[in-house]
PDB file of C-alpha atoms in Angstrom:
ATOM      1  CA  UNK A   1      13.175 -87.490 -74.951  1.00 36.00           C
ATOM      2  CA  UNK A   2      13.638 -87.006 -78.680  1.00 35.00           C
ATOM      3  CA  UNK A   3      16.350 -84.610 -79.792  1.00 39.00           C
ATOM      4  CA  UNK A   4      15.151 -81.448 -81.505  1.00 38.00           C
ATOM      5  CA  UNK A   5      16.832 -82.390 -84.756  1.00 39.00           C
ATOM      6  CA  UNK A   6      15.134 -85.777 -84.795  1.00 35.00           C
ATOM      7  CA  UNK A   7      11.734 -84.190 -84.199  1.00 36.00           C
ATOM      8  CA  UNK A   8      12.210 -81.668 -86.967  1.00 39.00           C
ATOM      9  CA  UNK A   9      13.316 -84.392 -89.336  1.00 36.00           C
ATOM     10  CA  UNK A  10      10.403 -86.599 -88.393  1.00 38.00           C
ATOM     11  CA  UNK A  11       7.491 -84.170 -88.431  1.00 40.00           C
ATOM     12  CA  UNK A  12       7.745 -83.263 -92.110  1.00 42.00           C
ATOM     13  CA  UNK A  13       6.059 -86.523 -93.121  1.00 39.00           C
ATOM     14  CA  UNK A  14       2.440 -86.651 -94.287  1.00 42.00           C
ATOM     15  CA  UNK A  15       1.072 -89.923 -92.958  1.00 42.00           C
ATOM     16  CA  UNK A  16      -1.838 -90.316 -93.149  1.00 51.00           C
ATOM     17  CA  UNK A  17      -2.354 -88.205 -96.245  1.00 56.00           C
ATOM     18  CA  UNK A  18      -5.329 -85.827 -95.797  1.00 56.00           C
ATOM     19  CA  UNK A  19      -7.648 -84.684 -98.588  1.00 65.00           C
ATOM     20  CA  UNK A  20      -6.160 -82.088-100.929  1.00 71.00           C
ATOM     21  CA  UNK A  21      -7.233 -78.469-100.881  1.00 88.00           C
ATOM     22  CA  UNK A  22      -7.142 -75.468 -98.593  1.00 90.00           C
ATOM     23  CA  UNK A  23      -9.073 -74.492 -95.499  1.00 90.00           C
ATOM     24  CA  UNK A  24      -9.795 -71.108 -93.955  1.00 88.00           C
ATOM     25  CA  UNK A  25      -9.645 -70.785 -90.197  1.00 90.00           C
ATOM     26  CA  UNK A  26      -9.788 -68.015 -87.600  1.00 89.00           C
ATOM     27  CA  UNK A  27      -7.409 -67.616 -84.686  1.00 88.00           C
ATOM     28  CA  UNK A  28      -8.864 -65.051 -82.263  1.00 88.00           C
ATOM     29  CA  UNK A  29      -6.506 -62.887 -80.151  1.00 87.00           C
ATOM     30  CA  UNK A  30      -5.354 -64.649 -77.000  1.00 91.00           C
ATOM     31  CA  UNK A  31      -6.066 -68.167 -78.244  1.00 92.00           C
ATOM     32  CA  UNK A  32      -3.973 -70.672 -76.233  1.00 94.00           C
ATOM     33  CA  UNK A  33      -1.396 -72.545 -78.290  1.00 93.00           C
ATOM     34  CA  UNK A  34      -3.017 -75.898 -77.510  1.00 94.00           C
ATOM     35  CA  UNK A  35      -6.316 -74.596 -78.942  1.00 94.00           C
ATOM     36  CA  UNK A  36      -4.472 -73.427 -82.077  1.00 93.00           C
ATOM     37  CA  UNK A  37      -2.970 -76.901 -82.495  1.00 95.00           C
ATOM     38  CA  UNK A  38      -6.371 -78.529 -81.987  1.00 93.00           C
ATOM     39  CA  UNK A  39      -7.909 -76.286 -84.662  1.00 92.00           C
ATOM     40  CA  UNK A  40      -5.123 -77.073 -87.118  1.00 94.00           C
ATOM     41  CA  UNK A  41      -5.608 -80.774 -86.481  1.00 93.00           C
ATOM     42  CA  UNK A  42      -9.406 -80.671 -86.681  1.00 93.00           C
ATOM     43  CA  UNK A  43      -9.214 -78.853 -90.011  1.00 92.00           C
ATOM     44  CA  UNK A  44      -6.571 -81.339 -91.281  1.00 93.00           C
ATOM     45  CA  UNK A  45      -3.915 -78.688 -91.810  1.00 93.00           C
ATOM     46  CA  UNK A  46      -1.616 -80.909 -89.734  1.00 92.00           C
ATOM     47  CA  UNK A  47      -1.841 -84.660 -89.347  1.00 89.00           C
ATOM     48  CA  UNK A  48       0.146 -85.271 -86.147  1.00 91.00           C
ATOM     49  CA  UNK A  49      -0.834 -82.717 -83.544  1.00 90.00           C
ATOM     50  CA  UNK A  50       1.338 -84.171 -80.766  1.00 92.00           C
ATOM     51  CA  UNK A  51       4.515 -83.779 -82.802  1.00 94.00           C
ATOM     52  CA  UNK A  52       3.471 -80.351 -84.066  1.00 93.00           C
ATOM     53  CA  UNK A  53       2.931 -79.157 -80.489  1.00 93.00           C
ATOM     54  CA  UNK A  54       6.458 -80.216 -79.573  1.00 94.00           C
ATOM     55  CA  UNK A  55       7.820 -78.713 -82.793  1.00 93.00           C
ATOM     56  CA  UNK A  56       5.991 -75.452 -82.142  1.00 92.00           C
ATOM     57  CA  UNK A  57       7.291 -75.114 -78.604  1.00 93.00           C
ATOM     58  CA  UNK A  58      10.855 -75.825 -79.728  1.00 93.00           C
ATOM     59  CA  UNK A  59      10.530 -73.134 -82.414  1.00 93.00           C
ATOM     60  CA  UNK A  60       8.851 -70.625 -80.081  1.00 93.00           C
ATOM     61  CA  UNK A  61       5.583 -70.692 -82.015  1.00 92.00           C
ATOM     62  CA  UNK A  62       3.635 -71.112 -78.767  1.00 91.00           C
ATOM     63  CA  UNK A  63       4.669 -67.503 -77.963  1.00 93.00           C
ATOM     64  CA  UNK A  64       4.453 -65.959 -81.440  1.00 91.00           C
ATOM     65  CA  UNK A  65       1.204 -67.016 -83.144  1.00 93.00           C
ATOM     66  CA  UNK A  66      -0.457 -63.967 -84.735  1.00 90.00           C
ATOM     67  CA  UNK A  67      -4.222 -63.721 -84.511  1.00 88.00           C
ATOM     68  CA  UNK A  68      -6.225 -63.478 -87.724  1.00 86.00           C
ATOM     69  CA  UNK A  69      -7.861 -65.399 -90.536  1.00 89.00           C
ATOM     70  CA  UNK A  70      -5.648 -67.836 -92.433  1.00 89.00           C
ATOM     71  CA  UNK A  71      -5.944 -69.924 -95.569  1.00 88.00           C
ATOM     72  CA  UNK A  72      -3.700 -72.979 -95.241  1.00 92.00           C
ATOM     73  CA  UNK A  73      -3.337 -76.202 -97.260  1.00 92.00           C
ATOM     74  CA  UNK A  74      -4.410 -79.502 -95.786  1.00 92.00           C
ATOM     75  CA  UNK A  75      -1.428 -81.664 -94.882  1.00 92.00           C
ATOM     76  CA  UNK A  76       0.935 -78.681 -94.836  1.00 91.00           C
ATOM     77  CA  UNK A  77       4.538 -79.099 -93.770  1.00 93.00           C
ATOM     78  CA  UNK A  78       5.184 -77.962 -90.211  1.00 93.00           C
ATOM     79  CA  UNK A  79       7.621 -75.295 -91.366  1.00 93.00           C
ATOM     80  CA  UNK A  80       5.018 -73.856 -93.720  1.00 93.00           C
ATOM     81  CA  UNK A  81       2.461 -73.583 -90.899  1.00 93.00           C
ATOM     82  CA  UNK A  82       5.062 -72.093 -88.538  1.00 94.00           C
ATOM     83  CA  UNK A  83       6.013 -69.403 -91.040  1.00 92.00           C
ATOM     84  CA  UNK A  84       2.397 -68.450 -91.745  1.00 90.00           C
ATOM     85  CA  UNK A  85       1.368 -68.212 -88.084  1.00 93.00           C
ATOM     86  CA  UNK A  86       4.552 -66.600 -86.763  1.00 93.00           C
ATOM     87  CA  UNK A  87       4.704 -63.957 -89.512  1.00 90.00           C
ATOM     88  CA  UNK A  88       0.946 -63.329 -89.515  1.00 88.00           C
ATOM     89  CA  UNK A  89       0.362 -64.180 -93.167  1.00 89.00           C
ATOM     90  CA  UNK A  90      -3.351 -63.665 -92.738  1.00 91.00           C
ATOM     91  CA  UNK A  91      -6.054 -63.418 -95.394  1.00 90.00           C
ATOM     92  CA  UNK A  92      -6.405 -59.875 -96.698  1.00 89.00           C
ATOM     93  CA  UNK A  93      -9.292 -58.291 -98.560  1.00 91.00           C
ATOM     94  CA  UNK A  94      -9.138 -55.493-101.164  1.00 95.00           C
ATOM     95  CA  UNK A  95     -10.405 -52.038-100.218  1.00 96.00           C
ATOM     96  CA  UNK A  96     -10.859 -49.559-103.074  1.00 96.00           C
ATOM     97  CA  UNK A  97     -10.673 -45.805-102.462  1.00 97.00           C
ATOM     98  CA  UNK A  98     -11.157 -44.017-105.827  1.00 96.00           C
ATOM     99  CA  UNK A  99      -9.744 -40.606-106.621  1.00 97.00           C
ATOM    100  CA  UNK A 100     -11.939 -37.627-105.783  1.00 96.00           C
ATOM    101  CA  UNK A 101     -13.734 -38.933-102.693  1.00 97.00           C
ATOM    102  CA  UNK A 102     -14.367 -36.477 -99.888  1.00 96.00           C
ATOM    103  CA  UNK A 103     -13.577 -37.483 -96.343  1.00 95.00           C
ATOM    104  CA  UNK A 104     -17.259 -37.860 -95.480  1.00 93.00           C
ATOM    105  CA  UNK A 105     -17.742 -40.172 -98.467  1.00 94.00           C
ATOM    106  CA  UNK A 106     -14.781 -42.284 -97.329  1.00 96.00           C
ATOM    107  CA  UNK A 107     -16.212 -43.010 -93.887  1.00 97.00           C
ATOM    108  CA  UNK A 108     -18.287 -46.000 -94.972  1.00 96.00           C
ATOM    109  CA  UNK A 109     -15.416 -47.483 -96.990  1.00 97.00           C
ATOM    110  CA  UNK A 110     -12.971 -47.038 -94.100  1.00 97.00           C
ATOM    111  CA  UNK A 111     -15.470 -48.663 -91.736  1.00 96.00           C
ATOM    112  CA  UNK A 112     -15.881 -51.641 -94.081  1.00 95.00           C
ATOM    113  CA  UNK A 113     -12.105 -52.063 -94.471  1.00 95.00           C
ATOM    114  CA  UNK A 114     -11.487 -51.643 -90.743  1.00 94.00           C
ATOM    115  CA  UNK A 115     -14.274 -53.952 -89.651  1.00 93.00           C
ATOM    116  CA  UNK A 116     -16.011 -51.330 -87.548  1.00 94.00           C
ATOM    117  CA  UNK A 117     -18.977 -48.940 -87.747  1.00 96.00           C
ATOM    118  CA  UNK A 118     -19.230 -45.606 -89.552  1.00 96.00           C
ATOM    119  CA  UNK A 119     -19.988 -43.627 -86.383  1.00 96.00           C
ATOM    120  CA  UNK A 120     -16.713 -44.630 -84.742  1.00 96.00           C
ATOM    121  CA  UNK A 121     -14.762 -43.808 -87.920  1.00 96.00           C
ATOM    122  CA  UNK A 122     -16.421 -40.378 -88.121  1.00 95.00           C
ATOM    123  CA  UNK A 123     -15.469 -39.680 -84.497  1.00 95.00           C
ATOM    124  CA  UNK A 124     -11.892 -40.753 -85.200  1.00 95.00           C
ATOM    125  CA  UNK A 125     -11.633 -38.418 -88.199  1.00 95.00           C
ATOM    126  CA  UNK A 126     -13.226 -35.480 -86.366  1.00 92.00           C
ATOM    127  CA  UNK A 127     -10.132 -35.000 -84.199  1.00 89.00           C
ATOM    128  CA  UNK A 128      -8.999 -31.440 -84.990  1.00 83.00           C
ATOM    129  CA  UNK A 129      -5.337 -32.211 -84.255  1.00 88.00           C
ATOM    130  CA  UNK A 130      -5.169 -35.464 -86.191  1.00 92.00           C
ATOM    131  CA  UNK A 131      -3.293 -33.915 -89.118  1.00 93.00           C
ATOM    132  CA  UNK A 132      -0.591 -32.637 -86.768  1.00 92.00           C
ATOM    133  CA  UNK A 133       0.101 -36.081 -85.366  1.00 92.00           C
ATOM    134  CA  UNK A 134       0.074 -37.546 -88.879  1.00 91.00           C
ATOM    135  CA  UNK A 135       2.426 -34.861 -90.238  1.00 94.00           C
ATOM    136  CA  UNK A 136       0.210 -33.643 -93.060  1.00 94.00           C
ATOM    137  CA  UNK A 137      -0.616 -29.967 -93.714  1.00 95.00           C
ATOM    138  CA  UNK A 138      -4.328 -30.134 -92.866  1.00 91.00           C
ATOM    139  CA  UNK A 139      -6.743 -28.758 -91.954  1.00 94.00           C
ATOM    140  CA  UNK A 140      -7.842 -32.223 -90.880  1.00 93.00           C
ATOM    141  CA  UNK A 141      -7.211 -35.243 -93.087  1.00 96.00           C
ATOM    142  CA  UNK A 142      -9.307 -34.077 -96.056  1.00 96.00           C
ATOM    143  CA  UNK A 143      -7.172 -34.658 -99.152  1.00 97.00           C
ATOM    144  CA  UNK A 144      -4.445 -36.670 -97.421  1.00 97.00           C
ATOM    145  CA  UNK A 145      -5.968 -40.171 -97.404  1.00 97.00           C
ATOM    146  CA  UNK A 146      -4.396 -41.318-100.636  1.00 98.00           C
ATOM    147  CA  UNK A 147      -6.693 -42.973-103.188  1.00 97.00           C
ATOM    148  CA  UNK A 148      -5.597 -46.481-104.102  1.00 97.00           C
ATOM    149  CA  UNK A 149      -6.573 -50.131-103.762  1.00 97.00           C
ATOM    150  CA  UNK A 150      -5.341 -51.475-100.440  1.00 96.00           C
ATOM    151  CA  UNK A 151      -5.439 -54.897 -98.825  1.00 94.00           C
ATOM    152  CA  UNK A 152      -6.289 -55.292 -95.156  1.00 94.00           C
ATOM    153  CA  UNK A 153      -6.804 -58.228 -92.852  1.00 91.00           C
ATOM    154  CA  UNK A 154     -10.268 -58.622 -91.360  1.00 86.00           C
ATOM    155  CA  UNK A 155     -10.891 -56.400 -88.358  1.00 87.00           C
ATOM    156  CA  UNK A 156      -7.650 -54.419 -88.565  1.00 90.00           C
ATOM    157  CA  UNK A 157      -9.282 -51.303 -87.101  1.00 93.00           C
ATOM    158  CA  UNK A 158      -9.557 -47.676 -88.170  1.00 95.00           C
ATOM    159  CA  UNK A 159      -6.070 -46.725 -87.028  1.00 95.00           C
ATOM    160  CA  UNK A 160      -4.443 -49.265 -89.348  1.00 94.00           C
ATOM    161  CA  UNK A 161      -6.508 -48.275 -92.386  1.00 96.00           C
ATOM    162  CA  UNK A 162      -5.947 -44.540 -91.950  1.00 97.00           C
ATOM    163  CA  UNK A 163      -2.234 -45.033 -91.282  1.00 96.00           C
ATOM    164  CA  UNK A 164      -1.808 -47.047 -94.482  1.00 96.00           C
ATOM    165  CA  UNK A 165      -3.527 -44.336 -96.537  1.00 97.00           C
ATOM    166  CA  UNK A 166      -1.448 -41.531 -95.037  1.00 97.00           C
ATOM    167  CA  UNK A 167       1.739 -43.556 -95.491  1.00 96.00           C
ATOM    168  CA  UNK A 168       0.818 -43.890 -99.164  1.00 97.00           C
ATOM    169  CA  UNK A 169       0.350 -40.108 -99.333  1.00 98.00           C
ATOM    170  CA  UNK A 170       3.813 -39.564 -97.857  1.00 97.00           C
ATOM    171  CA  UNK A 171       5.249 -42.056-100.364  1.00 97.00           C
ATOM    172  CA  UNK A 172       3.978 -39.836-103.189  1.00 98.00           C
ATOM    173  CA  UNK A 173       6.399 -37.098-102.182  1.00 98.00           C
ATOM    174  CA  UNK A 174       9.599 -38.373-103.727  1.00 97.00           C
ATOM    175  CA  UNK A 175      12.735 -36.193-103.575  1.00 97.00           C
ATOM    176  CA  UNK A 176      12.086 -35.143-107.186  1.00 97.00           C
ATOM    177  CA  UNK A 177       8.550 -33.983-106.372  1.00 98.00           C
ATOM    178  CA  UNK A 178       9.779 -32.185-103.256  1.00 97.00           C
ATOM    179  CA  UNK A 179      12.263 -30.372-105.456  1.00 97.00           C
ATOM    180  CA  UNK A 180       9.516 -29.409-107.893  1.00 97.00           C
ATOM    181  CA  UNK A 181       7.381 -28.214-104.972  1.00 97.00           C
ATOM    182  CA  UNK A 182      10.166 -25.911-103.829  1.00 97.00           C
ATOM    183  CA  UNK A 183      10.516 -24.546-107.379  1.00 96.00           C
ATOM    184  CA  UNK A 184       6.767 -23.904-107.650  1.00 96.00           C
ATOM    185  CA  UNK A 185       6.694 -21.340-104.850  1.00 95.00           C
ATOM    186  CA  UNK A 186       3.599 -23.053-103.437  1.00 97.00           C
ATOM    187  CA  UNK A 187       3.229 -24.776-100.090  1.00 97.00           C
ATOM    188  CA  UNK A 188       2.412 -28.469 -99.834  1.00 98.00           C
ATOM    189  CA  UNK A 189      -1.100 -27.602 -98.628  1.00 97.00           C
ATOM    190  CA  UNK A 190      -1.643 -25.277-101.585  1.00 98.00           C
ATOM    191  CA  UNK A 191      -0.555 -27.920-104.083  1.00 98.00           C
ATOM    192  CA  UNK A 192      -2.810 -30.582-102.567  1.00 98.00           C
ATOM    193  CA  UNK A 193      -5.696 -28.101-102.405  1.00 98.00           C
ATOM    194  CA  UNK A 194      -5.269 -27.149-106.057  1.00 98.00           C
ATOM    195  CA  UNK A 195      -4.867 -30.809-107.022  1.00 98.00           C
ATOM    196  CA  UNK A 196      -8.153 -31.636-105.291  1.00 98.00           C
ATOM    197  CA  UNK A 197      -9.957 -29.005-107.371  1.00 98.00           C
ATOM    198  CA  UNK A 198      -8.323 -30.309-110.551  1.00 98.00           C
ATOM    199  CA  UNK A 199      -9.375 -33.835-109.589  1.00 97.00           C
ATOM    200  CA  UNK A 200     -12.986 -32.718-109.096  1.00 96.00           C
ATOM    201  CA  UNK A 201     -13.090 -30.711-112.335  1.00 95.00           C
ATOM    202  CA  UNK A 202     -11.308 -33.028-114.763  1.00 95.00           C
ATOM    203  CA  UNK A 203     -13.282 -35.345-116.994  1.00 84.00           C
ATOM    204  CA  UNK A 204     -10.162 -37.297-117.861  1.00 92.00           C
ATOM    205  CA  UNK A 205      -6.492 -37.438-116.919  1.00 95.00           C
ATOM    206  CA  UNK A 206      -5.390 -35.998-120.283  1.00 95.00           C
ATOM    207  CA  UNK A 207      -6.992 -32.638-119.416  1.00 97.00           C
ATOM    208  CA  UNK A 208      -5.571 -32.268-115.926  1.00 97.00           C
ATOM    209  CA  UNK A 209      -2.466 -30.270-116.791  1.00 98.00           C
ATOM    210  CA  UNK A 210      -4.511 -27.926-118.989  1.00 97.00           C
ATOM    211  CA  UNK A 211      -7.086 -27.377-116.238  1.00 97.00           C
ATOM    212  CA  UNK A 212      -4.190 -26.795-113.874  1.00 98.00           C
ATOM    213  CA  UNK A 213      -2.853 -24.124-116.209  1.00 98.00           C
ATOM    214  CA  UNK A 214      -6.187 -22.267-116.089  1.00 98.00           C
ATOM    215  CA  UNK A 215      -6.110 -22.098-112.300  1.00 98.00           C
ATOM    216  CA  UNK A 216      -2.419 -21.194-112.192  1.00 98.00           C
ATOM    217  CA  UNK A 217      -3.053 -18.414-114.729  1.00 98.00           C
ATOM    218  CA  UNK A 218      -5.997 -17.096-112.707  1.00 97.00           C
ATOM    219  CA  UNK A 219      -3.998 -17.109-109.489  1.00 97.00           C
ATOM    220  CA  UNK A 220      -1.161 -15.280-111.214  1.00 96.00           C
ATOM    221  CA  UNK A 221      -3.345 -12.433-112.540  1.00 96.00           C
ATOM    222  CA  UNK A 222      -5.529 -12.174-109.426  1.00 96.00           C
ATOM    223  CA  UNK A 223      -8.744 -13.656-110.840  1.00 97.00           C
ATOM    224  CA  UNK A 224     -10.993 -15.730-108.615  1.00 97.00           C
ATOM    225  CA  UNK A 225     -10.918 -19.439-109.333  1.00 97.00           C
ATOM    226  CA  UNK A 226     -14.721 -19.736-109.609  1.00 95.00           C
ATOM    227  CA  UNK A 227     -14.522 -23.525-109.342  1.00 95.00           C
ATOM    228  CA  UNK A 228     -17.948 -25.153-109.015  1.00 91.00           C
ATOM    229  CA  UNK A 229     -16.663 -28.134-106.962  1.00 93.00           C
ATOM    230  CA  UNK A 230     -15.702 -25.776-104.153  1.00 94.00           C
ATOM    231  CA  UNK A 231     -19.345 -24.645-103.974  1.00 92.00           C
ATOM    232  CA  UNK A 232     -20.494 -28.249-103.784  1.00 90.00           C
ATOM    233  CA  UNK A 233     -18.020 -28.770-100.955  1.00 92.00           C
ATOM    234  CA  UNK A 234     -19.354 -25.749 -99.071  1.00 90.00           C
ATOM    235  CA  UNK A 235     -22.993 -26.800 -99.416  1.00 88.00           C
ATOM    236  CA  UNK A 236     -24.630 -29.283 -96.996  1.00 81.00           C
ATOM    237  CA  UNK A 237     -24.364 -32.981 -97.973  1.00 76.00           C
ATOM    238  CA  UNK A 238     -28.063 -33.212 -98.899  1.00 62.00           C
ATOM    239  CA  UNK A 239     -27.999 -30.472-101.556  1.00 58.00           C
ATOM    240  CA  UNK A 240     -28.928 -31.332-105.147  1.00 59.00           C
ATOM    241  CA  UNK A 241     -26.441 -30.548-107.935  1.00 58.00           C
ATOM    242  CA  UNK A 242     -29.096 -28.843-110.066  1.00 58.00           C
ATOM    243  CA  UNK A 243     -29.658 -26.337-107.263  1.00 51.00           C
ATOM    244  CA  UNK A 244     -26.007 -25.297-107.303  1.00 58.00           C
ATOM    245  CA  UNK A 245     -26.419 -21.725-108.515  1.00 64.00           C
ATOM    246  CA  UNK A 246     -29.661 -21.134-106.607  1.00 66.00           C
ATOM    247  CA  UNK A 247     -27.833 -22.224-103.442  1.00 72.00           C
ATOM    248  CA  UNK A 248     -24.684 -20.157-103.967  1.00 74.00           C
ATOM    249  CA  UNK A 249     -25.982 -17.196-101.974  1.00 72.00           C
ATOM    250  CA  UNK A 250     -26.434 -19.442 -98.937  1.00 77.00           C
ATOM    251  CA  UNK A 251     -22.687 -20.104 -98.837  1.00 84.00           C
ATOM    252  CA  UNK A 252     -21.506 -16.681 -99.994  1.00 78.00           C
ATOM    253  CA  UNK A 253     -19.441 -16.240 -96.827  1.00 84.00           C
ATOM    254  CA  UNK A 254     -18.111 -19.778 -96.740  1.00 90.00           C
ATOM    255  CA  UNK A 255     -14.271 -19.808 -96.964  1.00 92.00           C
ATOM    256  CA  UNK A 256     -14.402 -22.587 -99.585  1.00 93.00           C
ATOM    257  CA  UNK A 257     -16.554 -20.506-101.952  1.00 93.00           C
ATOM    258  CA  UNK A 258     -14.099 -19.575-104.709  1.00 94.00           C
ATOM    259  CA  UNK A 259     -16.685 -17.345-106.398  1.00 93.00           C
ATOM    260  CA  UNK A 260     -16.722 -14.925-103.467  1.00 92.00           C
ATOM    261  CA  UNK A 261     -13.239 -15.502-102.044  1.00 94.00           C
ATOM    262  CA  UNK A 262      -9.974 -14.878-103.877  1.00 95.00           C
ATOM    263  CA  UNK A 263      -7.198 -17.432-104.054  1.00 96.00           C
ATOM    264  CA  UNK A 264      -7.273 -21.039-102.979  1.00 97.00           C
ATOM    265  CA  UNK A 265      -9.657 -22.311-100.305  1.00 97.00           C
ATOM    266  CA  UNK A 266      -8.221 -23.141 -96.852  1.00 96.00           C
ATOM    267  CA  UNK A 267      -7.640 -26.802 -97.712  1.00 96.00           C
ATOM    268  CA  UNK A 268      -8.402 -29.668-100.084  1.00 97.00           C
ATOM    269  CA  UNK A 269     -11.990 -30.514-101.078  1.00 97.00           C
ATOM    270  CA  UNK A 270     -11.365 -34.218-101.845  1.00 97.00           C
ATOM    271  CA  UNK A 271      -8.539 -36.725-102.146  1.00 98.00           C
ATOM    272  CA  UNK A 272      -6.548 -36.167-105.342  1.00 98.00           C
ATOM    273  CA  UNK A 273      -4.616 -38.960-106.984  1.00 97.00           C
ATOM    274  CA  UNK A 274      -1.052 -38.865-108.270  1.00 98.00           C
ATOM    275  CA  UNK A 275      -2.105 -37.582-111.720  1.00 98.00           C
ATOM    276  CA  UNK A 276      -3.905 -34.567-110.245  1.00 98.00           C
ATOM    277  CA  UNK A 277      -1.039 -33.825-107.859  1.00 98.00           C
ATOM    278  CA  UNK A 278       1.457 -34.019-110.720  1.00 98.00           C
ATOM    279  CA  UNK A 279      -0.770 -31.691-112.757  1.00 98.00           C
ATOM    280  CA  UNK A 280      -0.882 -29.157-109.917  1.00 98.00           C
ATOM    281  CA  UNK A 281       2.915 -29.241-109.724  1.00 98.00           C
ATOM    282  CA  UNK A 282       3.409 -29.179-113.513  1.00 98.00           C
ATOM    283  CA  UNK A 283       0.713 -27.154-115.290  1.00 98.00           C
ATOM    284  CA  UNK A 284       0.657 -27.016-119.078  1.00 98.00           C
ATOM    285  CA  UNK A 285       2.046 -23.876-120.683  1.00 97.00           C
ATOM    286  CA  UNK A 286      -1.116 -22.122-121.904  1.00 97.00           C
ATOM    287  CA  UNK A 287      -2.788 -18.730-121.889  1.00 97.00           C
ATOM    288  CA  UNK A 288      -6.208 -20.181-120.988  1.00 97.00           C
ATOM    289  CA  UNK A 289      -8.319 -18.476-118.344  1.00 97.00           C
ATOM    290  CA  UNK A 290     -11.656 -20.262-118.842  1.00 96.00           C
ATOM    291  CA  UNK A 291     -13.113 -23.680-119.545  1.00 94.00           C
ATOM    292  CA  UNK A 292     -16.579 -25.166-119.869  1.00 93.00           C
ATOM    293  CA  UNK A 293     -17.751 -28.765-120.136  1.00 89.00           C
ATOM    294  CA  UNK A 294     -18.507 -29.796-123.713  1.00 88.00           C
ATOM    295  CA  UNK A 295     -21.940 -31.241-124.395  1.00 82.00           C
ATOM    296  CA  UNK A 296     -21.995 -35.008-124.588  1.00 75.00           C
ATOM    297  CA  UNK A 297     -18.249 -35.292-124.145  1.00 72.00           C
ATOM    298  CA  UNK A 298     -16.093 -36.118-121.173  1.00 83.00           C
ATOM    299  CA  UNK A 299     -13.925 -33.066-121.770  1.00 89.00           C
ATOM    300  CA  UNK A 300     -13.873 -29.269-121.761  1.00 93.00           C
ATOM    301  CA  UNK A 301     -13.564 -26.345-124.155  1.00 93.00           C
ATOM    302  CA  UNK A 302     -10.770 -23.980-123.127  1.00 95.00           C
ATOM    303  CA  UNK A 303     -10.693 -20.231-123.875  1.00 95.00           C
ATOM    304  CA  UNK A 304      -8.225 -17.397-123.529  1.00 96.00           C
ATOM    305  CA  UNK A 305     -10.750 -14.584-123.120  1.00 95.00           C
ATOM    306  CA  UNK A 306     -14.233 -14.038-121.723  1.00 95.00           C
ATOM    307  CA  UNK A 307     -15.469 -13.356-125.257  1.00 95.00           C
ATOM    308  CA  UNK A 308     -14.215 -16.763-126.439  1.00 94.00           C
ATOM    309  CA  UNK A 309     -15.640 -18.407-123.343  1.00 95.00           C
ATOM    310  CA  UNK A 310     -19.102 -16.912-123.824  1.00 93.00           C
ATOM    311  CA  UNK A 311     -19.057 -17.960-127.475  1.00 92.00           C
ATOM    312  CA  UNK A 312     -18.200 -21.509-126.409  1.00 91.00           C
ATOM    313  CA  UNK A 313     -21.111 -21.523-123.953  1.00 90.00           C
ATOM    314  CA  UNK A 314     -23.512 -20.278-126.646  1.00 91.00           C
ATOM    315  CA  UNK A 315     -22.267 -22.963-129.012  1.00 88.00           C
ATOM    316  CA  UNK A 316     -22.924 -25.645-126.394  1.00 86.00           C
ATOM    317  CA  UNK A 317     -26.406 -24.333-125.644  1.00 84.00           C
ATOM    318  CA  UNK A 318     -27.527 -24.151-129.263  1.00 80.00           C
ATOM    319  CA  UNK A 319     -25.905 -27.448-130.102  1.00 71.00           C
ATOM    320  CA  UNK A 320     -23.435 -26.042-132.636  1.00 57.00           C
ATOM    321  CA  UNK A 321     -20.466 -27.133-130.589  1.00 54.00           C
ATOM    322  CA  UNK A 322     -19.748 -30.496-128.996  1.00 46.00           C
ATOM    323  CA  UNK A 323     -16.213 -29.642-128.033  1.00 42.00           C
TER     324      UNK A 323
END
């Protein structure tokens, strides 16, 4: 029988030399080690399957191969294949979750990233106690699935995708931000809720701290927030934006209606990004109490009084003001 050292020294050769390039192969869960070796040989990742099988058993690879999809070079060194399969260096695909998505608009994206169907994702997210187990303020996971571009292996499942997004949310809260939260006098839920409204209102990142100041000022003097995105959130998914004001009476009693209810709504209305969260924690120092979207511009006109605000609206309507 060959000594282990002699086998390891021998198997790193590449005779015969296979064609150059890479191959992609799938290793399903529970695949026997012999079948893994056969696949590697058939796809020309390894050239001497008998020696690789011995090598793999000596290195414990026969008990540690991770299932998944791999991209490996033809004629790879045995050590390179061992590392990839034992550590599960599988192919990953990007999954984009932009800022400002509601939970119901994330379902399809989560399903695609997880390799499952939307119905099962919706059932997973409907768990009323899910936020408690995930250690986020709630209610539910609305606002706490952090927007970012992630990479997931094929078929990782809903649990893995959601966990990664919540972990990224927790990562946002550095000690410095926790300190600022304590100084703000707001709870974590209140900050995320306000940040979600800022995210939905802002036309660009540069305005976020100013928009934040408007809402902070309103909360301080007891004015209602009157934020249109909270009405959209309260309305059924099939409503049309142009019917917003006509539909407001139908959600007059809804707790997320900030025209009829004072203060912040019970929870976030979408997933805010880091810029919106930072803006909620650090509002600009202004005396603004109003803002309105400028015509033909991705920004707003800010006002200190109702008189100024109404004048800004008239200017937009008659075309004398573009912001």
